[in-house]
PDB file of C-alpha atoms in Angstrom:
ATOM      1  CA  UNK N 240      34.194  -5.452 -11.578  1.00 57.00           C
ATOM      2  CA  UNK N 241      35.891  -5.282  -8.411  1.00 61.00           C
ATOM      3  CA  UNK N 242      37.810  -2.136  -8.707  1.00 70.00           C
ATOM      4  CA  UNK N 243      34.254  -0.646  -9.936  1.00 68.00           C
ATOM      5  CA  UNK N 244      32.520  -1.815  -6.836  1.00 75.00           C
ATOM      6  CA  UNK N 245      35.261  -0.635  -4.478  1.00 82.00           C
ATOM      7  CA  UNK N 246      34.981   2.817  -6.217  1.00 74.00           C
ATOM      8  CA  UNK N 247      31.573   2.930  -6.081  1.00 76.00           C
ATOM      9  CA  UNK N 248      31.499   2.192  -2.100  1.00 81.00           C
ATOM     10  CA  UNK N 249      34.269   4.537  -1.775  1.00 77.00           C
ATOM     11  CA  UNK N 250      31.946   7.369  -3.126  1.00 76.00           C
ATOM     12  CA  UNK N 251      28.748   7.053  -1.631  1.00 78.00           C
ATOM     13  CA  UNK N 252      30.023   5.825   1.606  1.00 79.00           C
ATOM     14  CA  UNK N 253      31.629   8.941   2.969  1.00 72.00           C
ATOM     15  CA  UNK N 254      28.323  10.474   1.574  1.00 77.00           C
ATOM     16  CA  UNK N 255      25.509   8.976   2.641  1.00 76.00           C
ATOM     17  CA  UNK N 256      24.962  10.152   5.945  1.00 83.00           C
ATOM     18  CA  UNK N 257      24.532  14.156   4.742  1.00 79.00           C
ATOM     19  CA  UNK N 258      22.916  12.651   1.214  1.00 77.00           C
ATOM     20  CA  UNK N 259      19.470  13.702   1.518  1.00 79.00           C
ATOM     21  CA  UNK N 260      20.006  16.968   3.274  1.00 82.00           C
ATOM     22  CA  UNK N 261      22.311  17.966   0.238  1.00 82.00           C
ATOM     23  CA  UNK N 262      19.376  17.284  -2.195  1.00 77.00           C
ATOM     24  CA  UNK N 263      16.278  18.620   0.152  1.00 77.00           C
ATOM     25  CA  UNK N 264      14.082  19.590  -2.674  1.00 81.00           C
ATOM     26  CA  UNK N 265      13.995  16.547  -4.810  1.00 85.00           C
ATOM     27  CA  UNK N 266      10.653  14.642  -3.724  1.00 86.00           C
ATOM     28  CA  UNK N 267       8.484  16.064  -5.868  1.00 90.00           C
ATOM     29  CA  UNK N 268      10.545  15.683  -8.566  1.00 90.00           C
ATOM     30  CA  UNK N 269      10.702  11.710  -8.006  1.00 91.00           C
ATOM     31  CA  UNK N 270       7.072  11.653  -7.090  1.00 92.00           C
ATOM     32  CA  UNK N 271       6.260  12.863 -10.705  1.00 93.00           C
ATOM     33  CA  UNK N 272       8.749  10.458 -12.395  1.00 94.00           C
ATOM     34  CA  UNK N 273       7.084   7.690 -10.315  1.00 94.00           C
ATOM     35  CA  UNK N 274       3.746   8.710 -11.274  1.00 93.00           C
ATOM     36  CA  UNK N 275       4.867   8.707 -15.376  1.00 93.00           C
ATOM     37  CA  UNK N 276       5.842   5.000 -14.973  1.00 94.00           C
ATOM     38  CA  UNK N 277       2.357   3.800 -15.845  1.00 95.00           C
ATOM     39  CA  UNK N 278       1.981   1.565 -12.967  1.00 97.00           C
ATOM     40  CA  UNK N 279      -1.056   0.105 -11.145  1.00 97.00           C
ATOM     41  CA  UNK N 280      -2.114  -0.509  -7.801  1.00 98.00           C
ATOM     42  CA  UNK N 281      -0.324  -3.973  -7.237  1.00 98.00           C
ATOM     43  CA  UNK N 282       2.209  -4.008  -9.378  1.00 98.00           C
ATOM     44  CA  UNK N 283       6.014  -4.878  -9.021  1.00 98.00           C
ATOM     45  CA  UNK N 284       8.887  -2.351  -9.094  1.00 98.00           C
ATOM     46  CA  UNK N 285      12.584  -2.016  -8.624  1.00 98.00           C
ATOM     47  CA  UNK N 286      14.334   1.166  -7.514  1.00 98.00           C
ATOM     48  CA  UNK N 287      17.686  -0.026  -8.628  1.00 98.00           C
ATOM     49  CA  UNK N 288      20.719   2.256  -7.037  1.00 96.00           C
ATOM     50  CA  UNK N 289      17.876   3.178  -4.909  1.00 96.00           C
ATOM     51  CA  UNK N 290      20.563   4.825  -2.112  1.00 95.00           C
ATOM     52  CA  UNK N 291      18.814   6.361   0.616  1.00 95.00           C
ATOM     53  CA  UNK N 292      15.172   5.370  -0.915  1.00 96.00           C
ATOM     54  CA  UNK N 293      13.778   8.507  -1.706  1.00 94.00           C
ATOM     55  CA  UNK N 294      11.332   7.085  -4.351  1.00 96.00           C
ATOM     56  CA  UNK N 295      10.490   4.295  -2.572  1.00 97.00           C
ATOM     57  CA  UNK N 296       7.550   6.200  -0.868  1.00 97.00           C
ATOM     58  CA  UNK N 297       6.335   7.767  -4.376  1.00 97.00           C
ATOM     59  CA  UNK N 298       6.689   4.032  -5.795  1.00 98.00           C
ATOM     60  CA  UNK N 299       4.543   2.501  -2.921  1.00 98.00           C
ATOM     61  CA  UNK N 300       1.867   5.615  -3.458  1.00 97.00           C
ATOM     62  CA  UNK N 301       1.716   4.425  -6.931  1.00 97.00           C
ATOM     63  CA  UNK N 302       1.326   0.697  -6.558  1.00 98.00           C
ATOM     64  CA  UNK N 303      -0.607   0.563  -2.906  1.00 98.00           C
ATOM     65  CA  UNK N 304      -0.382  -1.611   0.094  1.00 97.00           C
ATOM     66  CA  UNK N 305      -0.677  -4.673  -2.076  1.00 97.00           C
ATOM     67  CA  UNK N 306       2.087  -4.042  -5.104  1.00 98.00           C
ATOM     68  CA  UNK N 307       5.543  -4.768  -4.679  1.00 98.00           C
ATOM     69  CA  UNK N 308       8.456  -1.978  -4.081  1.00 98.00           C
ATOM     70  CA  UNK N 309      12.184  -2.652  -3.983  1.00 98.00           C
ATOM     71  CA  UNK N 310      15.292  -0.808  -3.151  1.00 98.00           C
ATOM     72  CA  UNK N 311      18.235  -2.097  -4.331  1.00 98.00           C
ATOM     73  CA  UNK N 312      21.488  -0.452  -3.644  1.00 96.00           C
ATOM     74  CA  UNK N 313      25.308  -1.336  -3.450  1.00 94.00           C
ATOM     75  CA  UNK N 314      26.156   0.855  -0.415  1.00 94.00           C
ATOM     76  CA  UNK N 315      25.867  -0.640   2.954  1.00 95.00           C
ATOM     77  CA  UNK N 316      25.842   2.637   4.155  1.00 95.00           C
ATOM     78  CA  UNK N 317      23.180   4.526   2.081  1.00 94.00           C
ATOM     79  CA  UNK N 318      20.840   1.698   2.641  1.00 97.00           C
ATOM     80  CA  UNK N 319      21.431   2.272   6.100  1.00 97.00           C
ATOM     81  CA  UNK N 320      20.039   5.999   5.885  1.00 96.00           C
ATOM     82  CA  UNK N 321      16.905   4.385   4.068  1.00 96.00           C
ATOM     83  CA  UNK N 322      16.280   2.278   6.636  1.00 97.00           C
ATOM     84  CA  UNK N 323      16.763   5.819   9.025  1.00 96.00           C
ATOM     85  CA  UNK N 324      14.601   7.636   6.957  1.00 95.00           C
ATOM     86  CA  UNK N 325      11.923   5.084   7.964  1.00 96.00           C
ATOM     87  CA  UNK N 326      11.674   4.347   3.679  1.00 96.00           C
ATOM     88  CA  UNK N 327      12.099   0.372   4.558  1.00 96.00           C
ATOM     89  CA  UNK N 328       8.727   0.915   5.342  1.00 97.00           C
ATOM     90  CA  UNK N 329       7.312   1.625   1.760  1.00 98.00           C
ATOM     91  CA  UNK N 330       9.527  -0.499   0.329  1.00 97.00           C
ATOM     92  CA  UNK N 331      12.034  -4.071   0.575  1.00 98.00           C
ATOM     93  CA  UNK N 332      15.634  -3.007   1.298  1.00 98.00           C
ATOM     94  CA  UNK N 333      18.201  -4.775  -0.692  1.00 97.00           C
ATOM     95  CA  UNK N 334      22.043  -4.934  -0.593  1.00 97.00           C
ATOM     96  CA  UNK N 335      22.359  -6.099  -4.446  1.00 96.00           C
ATOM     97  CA  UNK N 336      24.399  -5.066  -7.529  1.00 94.00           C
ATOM     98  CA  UNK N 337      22.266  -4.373 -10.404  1.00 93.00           C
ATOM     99  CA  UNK N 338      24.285  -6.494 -12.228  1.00 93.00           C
ATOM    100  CA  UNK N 339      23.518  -9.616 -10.532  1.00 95.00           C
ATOM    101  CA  UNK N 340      20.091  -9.054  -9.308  1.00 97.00           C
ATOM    102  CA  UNK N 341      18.336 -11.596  -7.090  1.00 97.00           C
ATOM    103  CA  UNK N 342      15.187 -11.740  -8.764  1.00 98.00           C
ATOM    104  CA  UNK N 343      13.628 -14.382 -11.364  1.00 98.00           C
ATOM    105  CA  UNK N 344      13.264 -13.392 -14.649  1.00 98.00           C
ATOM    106  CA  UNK N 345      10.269 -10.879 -15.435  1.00 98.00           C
ATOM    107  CA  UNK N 346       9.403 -10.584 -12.052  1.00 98.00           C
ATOM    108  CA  UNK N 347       8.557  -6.955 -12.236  1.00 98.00           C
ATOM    109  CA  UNK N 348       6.490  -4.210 -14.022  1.00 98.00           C
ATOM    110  CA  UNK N 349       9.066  -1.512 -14.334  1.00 98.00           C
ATOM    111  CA  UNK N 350      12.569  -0.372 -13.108  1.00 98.00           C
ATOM    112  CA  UNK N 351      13.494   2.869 -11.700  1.00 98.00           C
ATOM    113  CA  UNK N 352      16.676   3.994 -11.887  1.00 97.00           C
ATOM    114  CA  UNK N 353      17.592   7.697 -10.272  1.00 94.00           C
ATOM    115  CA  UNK N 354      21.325   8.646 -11.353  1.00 89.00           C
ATOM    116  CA  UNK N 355      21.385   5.003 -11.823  1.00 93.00           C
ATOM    117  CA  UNK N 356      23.505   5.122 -15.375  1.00 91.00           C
ATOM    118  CA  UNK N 357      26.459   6.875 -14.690  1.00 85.00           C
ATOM    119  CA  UNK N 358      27.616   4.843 -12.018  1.00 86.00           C
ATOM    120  CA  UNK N 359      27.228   1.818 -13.775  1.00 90.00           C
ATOM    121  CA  UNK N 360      30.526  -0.475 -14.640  1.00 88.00           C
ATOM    122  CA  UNK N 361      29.753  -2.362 -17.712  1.00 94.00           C
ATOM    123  CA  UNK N 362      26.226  -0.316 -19.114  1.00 95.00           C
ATOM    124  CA  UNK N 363      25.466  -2.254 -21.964  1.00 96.00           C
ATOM    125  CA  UNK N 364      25.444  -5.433 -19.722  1.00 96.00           C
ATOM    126  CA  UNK N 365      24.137  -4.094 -16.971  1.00 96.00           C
ATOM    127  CA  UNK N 366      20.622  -2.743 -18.728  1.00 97.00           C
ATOM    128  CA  UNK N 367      20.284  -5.921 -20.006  1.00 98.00           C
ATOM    129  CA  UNK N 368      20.269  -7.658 -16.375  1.00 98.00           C
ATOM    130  CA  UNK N 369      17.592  -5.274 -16.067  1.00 98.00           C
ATOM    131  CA  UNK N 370      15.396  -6.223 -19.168  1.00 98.00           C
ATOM    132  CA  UNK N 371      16.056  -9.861 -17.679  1.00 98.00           C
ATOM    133  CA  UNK N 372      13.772  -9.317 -14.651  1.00 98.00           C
ATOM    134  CA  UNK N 373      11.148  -6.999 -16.358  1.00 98.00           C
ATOM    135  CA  UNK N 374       8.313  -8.630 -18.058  1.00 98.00           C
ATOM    136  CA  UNK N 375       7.977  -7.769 -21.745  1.00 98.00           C
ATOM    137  CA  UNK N 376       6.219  -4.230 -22.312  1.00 97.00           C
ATOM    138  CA  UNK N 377       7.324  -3.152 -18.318  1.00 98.00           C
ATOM    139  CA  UNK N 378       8.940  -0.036 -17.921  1.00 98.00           C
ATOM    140  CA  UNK N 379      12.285   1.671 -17.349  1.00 98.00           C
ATOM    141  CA  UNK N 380      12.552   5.083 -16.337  1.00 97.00           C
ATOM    142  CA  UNK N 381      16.088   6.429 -16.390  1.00 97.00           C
ATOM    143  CA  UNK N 382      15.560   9.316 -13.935  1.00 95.00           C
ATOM    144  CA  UNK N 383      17.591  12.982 -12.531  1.00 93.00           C
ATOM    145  CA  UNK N 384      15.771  15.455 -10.806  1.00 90.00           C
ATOM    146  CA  UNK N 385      18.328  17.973 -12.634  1.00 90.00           C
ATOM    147  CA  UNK N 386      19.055  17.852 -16.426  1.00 89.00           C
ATOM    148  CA  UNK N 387      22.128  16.786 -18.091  1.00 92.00           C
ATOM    149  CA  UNK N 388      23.566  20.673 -18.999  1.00 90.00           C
ATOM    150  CA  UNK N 389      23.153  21.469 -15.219  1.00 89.00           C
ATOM    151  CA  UNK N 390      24.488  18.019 -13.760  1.00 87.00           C
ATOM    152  CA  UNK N 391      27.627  18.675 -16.010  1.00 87.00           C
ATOM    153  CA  UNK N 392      27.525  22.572 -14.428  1.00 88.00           C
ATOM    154  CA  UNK N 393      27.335  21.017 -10.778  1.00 86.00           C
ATOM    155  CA  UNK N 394      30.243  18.730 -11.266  1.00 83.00           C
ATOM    156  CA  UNK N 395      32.022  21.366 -13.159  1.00 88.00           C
ATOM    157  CA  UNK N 396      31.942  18.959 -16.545  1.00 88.00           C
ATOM    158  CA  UNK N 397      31.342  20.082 -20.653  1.00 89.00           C
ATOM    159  CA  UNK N 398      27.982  18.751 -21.863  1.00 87.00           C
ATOM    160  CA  UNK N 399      29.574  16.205 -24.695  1.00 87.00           C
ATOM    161  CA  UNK N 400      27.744  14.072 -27.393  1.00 86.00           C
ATOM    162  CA  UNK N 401      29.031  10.750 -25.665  1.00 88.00           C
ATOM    163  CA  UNK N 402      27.325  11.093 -22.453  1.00 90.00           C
ATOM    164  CA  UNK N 403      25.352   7.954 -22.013  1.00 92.00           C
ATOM    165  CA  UNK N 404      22.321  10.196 -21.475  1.00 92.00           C
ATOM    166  CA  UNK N 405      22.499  11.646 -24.522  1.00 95.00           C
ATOM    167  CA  UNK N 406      19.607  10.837 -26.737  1.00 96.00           C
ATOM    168  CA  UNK N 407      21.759   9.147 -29.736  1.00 97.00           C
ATOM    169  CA  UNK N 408      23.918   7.252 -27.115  1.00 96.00           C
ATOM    170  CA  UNK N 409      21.054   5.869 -25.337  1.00 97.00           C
ATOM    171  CA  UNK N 410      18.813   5.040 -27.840  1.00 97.00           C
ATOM    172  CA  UNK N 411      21.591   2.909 -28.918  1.00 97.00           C
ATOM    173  CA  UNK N 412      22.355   1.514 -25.568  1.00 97.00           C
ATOM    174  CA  UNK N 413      18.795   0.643 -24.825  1.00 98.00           C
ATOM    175  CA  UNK N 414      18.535  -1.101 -28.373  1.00 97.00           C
ATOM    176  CA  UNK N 415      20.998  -3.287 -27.628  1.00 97.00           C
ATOM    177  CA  UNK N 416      20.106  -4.094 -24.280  1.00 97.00           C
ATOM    178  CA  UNK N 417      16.239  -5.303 -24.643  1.00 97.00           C
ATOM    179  CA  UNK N 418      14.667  -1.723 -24.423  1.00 98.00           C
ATOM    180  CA  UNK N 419      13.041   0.302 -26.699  1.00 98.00           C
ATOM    181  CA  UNK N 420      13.328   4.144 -25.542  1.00 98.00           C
ATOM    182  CA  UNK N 421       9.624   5.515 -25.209  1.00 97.00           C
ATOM    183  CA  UNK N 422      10.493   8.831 -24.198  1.00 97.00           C
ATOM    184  CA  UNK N 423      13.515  11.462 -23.325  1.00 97.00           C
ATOM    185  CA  UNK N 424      12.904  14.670 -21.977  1.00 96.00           C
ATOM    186  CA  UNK N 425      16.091  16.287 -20.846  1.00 95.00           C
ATOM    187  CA  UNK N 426      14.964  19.654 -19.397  1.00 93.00           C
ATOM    188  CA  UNK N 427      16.994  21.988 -16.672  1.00 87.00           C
ATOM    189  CA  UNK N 428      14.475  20.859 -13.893  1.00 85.00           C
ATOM    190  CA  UNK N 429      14.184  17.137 -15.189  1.00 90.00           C
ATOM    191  CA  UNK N 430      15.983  14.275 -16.752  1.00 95.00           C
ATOM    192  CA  UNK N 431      13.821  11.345 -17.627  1.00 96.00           C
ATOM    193  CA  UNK N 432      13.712   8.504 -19.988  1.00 97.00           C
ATOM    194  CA  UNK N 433      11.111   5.931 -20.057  1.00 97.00           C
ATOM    195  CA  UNK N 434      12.065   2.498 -22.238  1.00 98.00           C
ATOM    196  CA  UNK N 435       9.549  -0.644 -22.893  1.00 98.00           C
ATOM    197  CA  UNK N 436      10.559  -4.079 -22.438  1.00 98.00           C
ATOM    198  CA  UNK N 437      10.679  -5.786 -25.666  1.00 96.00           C
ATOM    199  CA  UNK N 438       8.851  -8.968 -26.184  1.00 88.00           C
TER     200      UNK N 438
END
């Protein structure tokens, strides 16, 4: 866990200062995925891997001045750009790893996780932590404001079968971790999943 933390710090840190100005054209991508969550005005949500916050203002719009938003994100360093970005002030900045979160179980209505899956070390273990602190029927939403054919393009990657965002795979992944998956679009413009909290 420690060599996947120190890789993990090693890649977004260099990064997180030009982050946002790399991906300029993303908000109202996340606005939309925000808005597909099903939440209500006072609600509880988690952007978890939330780097430099940019759905925390979409997640406050949903859930208003009296729900609960938070940003959790390894990175020192991208959580310091949220904070820049003035997004601390839609939403609770924390340095936490999603798979020890510091939150009691079922706390919140729904998760949001942008990019979240790929950079996870142990996924199987690490959606659970998530079911633990969603109440049953809450939300996931397993979001990328590109789809998986042109994230693999970007990085210069083949599409394969295994890809934990493939449907098969994450069905599975999901099922074993306390989710059941809703919904999967995977679209050039849009990657989004949306799982329930079983009971």
């Amino acid at each position: 866990m420690a060599d996947h933390h120190t890789h993990v710090l090693d890649f977004f840190t260099p990064r997180a200062a030009g982050w946002d100005s790399r991906f300029p054209d993303d908000g109202p991508a996340y606005a939309a995925a925000a808005g597909l969550l099903g939440l209500r005005p006072g609600d509880a949500v988690l952007d978890a891997g939330c780097g430099t916050g940019r759905a925390l203002p979409a997640l406050r719009a949903v859930v208003g001045p009296r729900g609960t938003v938070l940003g959790a994100d390894l990175t020192p360093a991208m959580l310091e750009e949220a904070a820049r970005a003035g997004r601390g002030e839609s939403g609770t900045l924390l340095r936490a790893d999603v798979a020890r979160l510091p939150l009691r179980d079922g706390a919140l209505d729904a998760v949001f996780g942008a990019g979240l899956i790929s950079h996870l070390a142990r996924p199987e273990a690490d959606m659970t932590e998530l079911a633990r602190v969603v109440r049953p029927g809450g939300v996931l939403a397993l979001f990328h404001p590109i789809g998986r054919a042109a994230l693999a393009a970007r990085h210069g990657r083949t599409l394969t079968d295994d890809d934990l965002r493939a449907e098969p795979v994450l069905r599975a992944l999901l099922a074993g971790s306390g989710w059941r998956l809703d919904s999967y679009t995977d679209e050039n413009d849009r990657f989004l999943a949306l799982a329930v909290r079983r009971s």
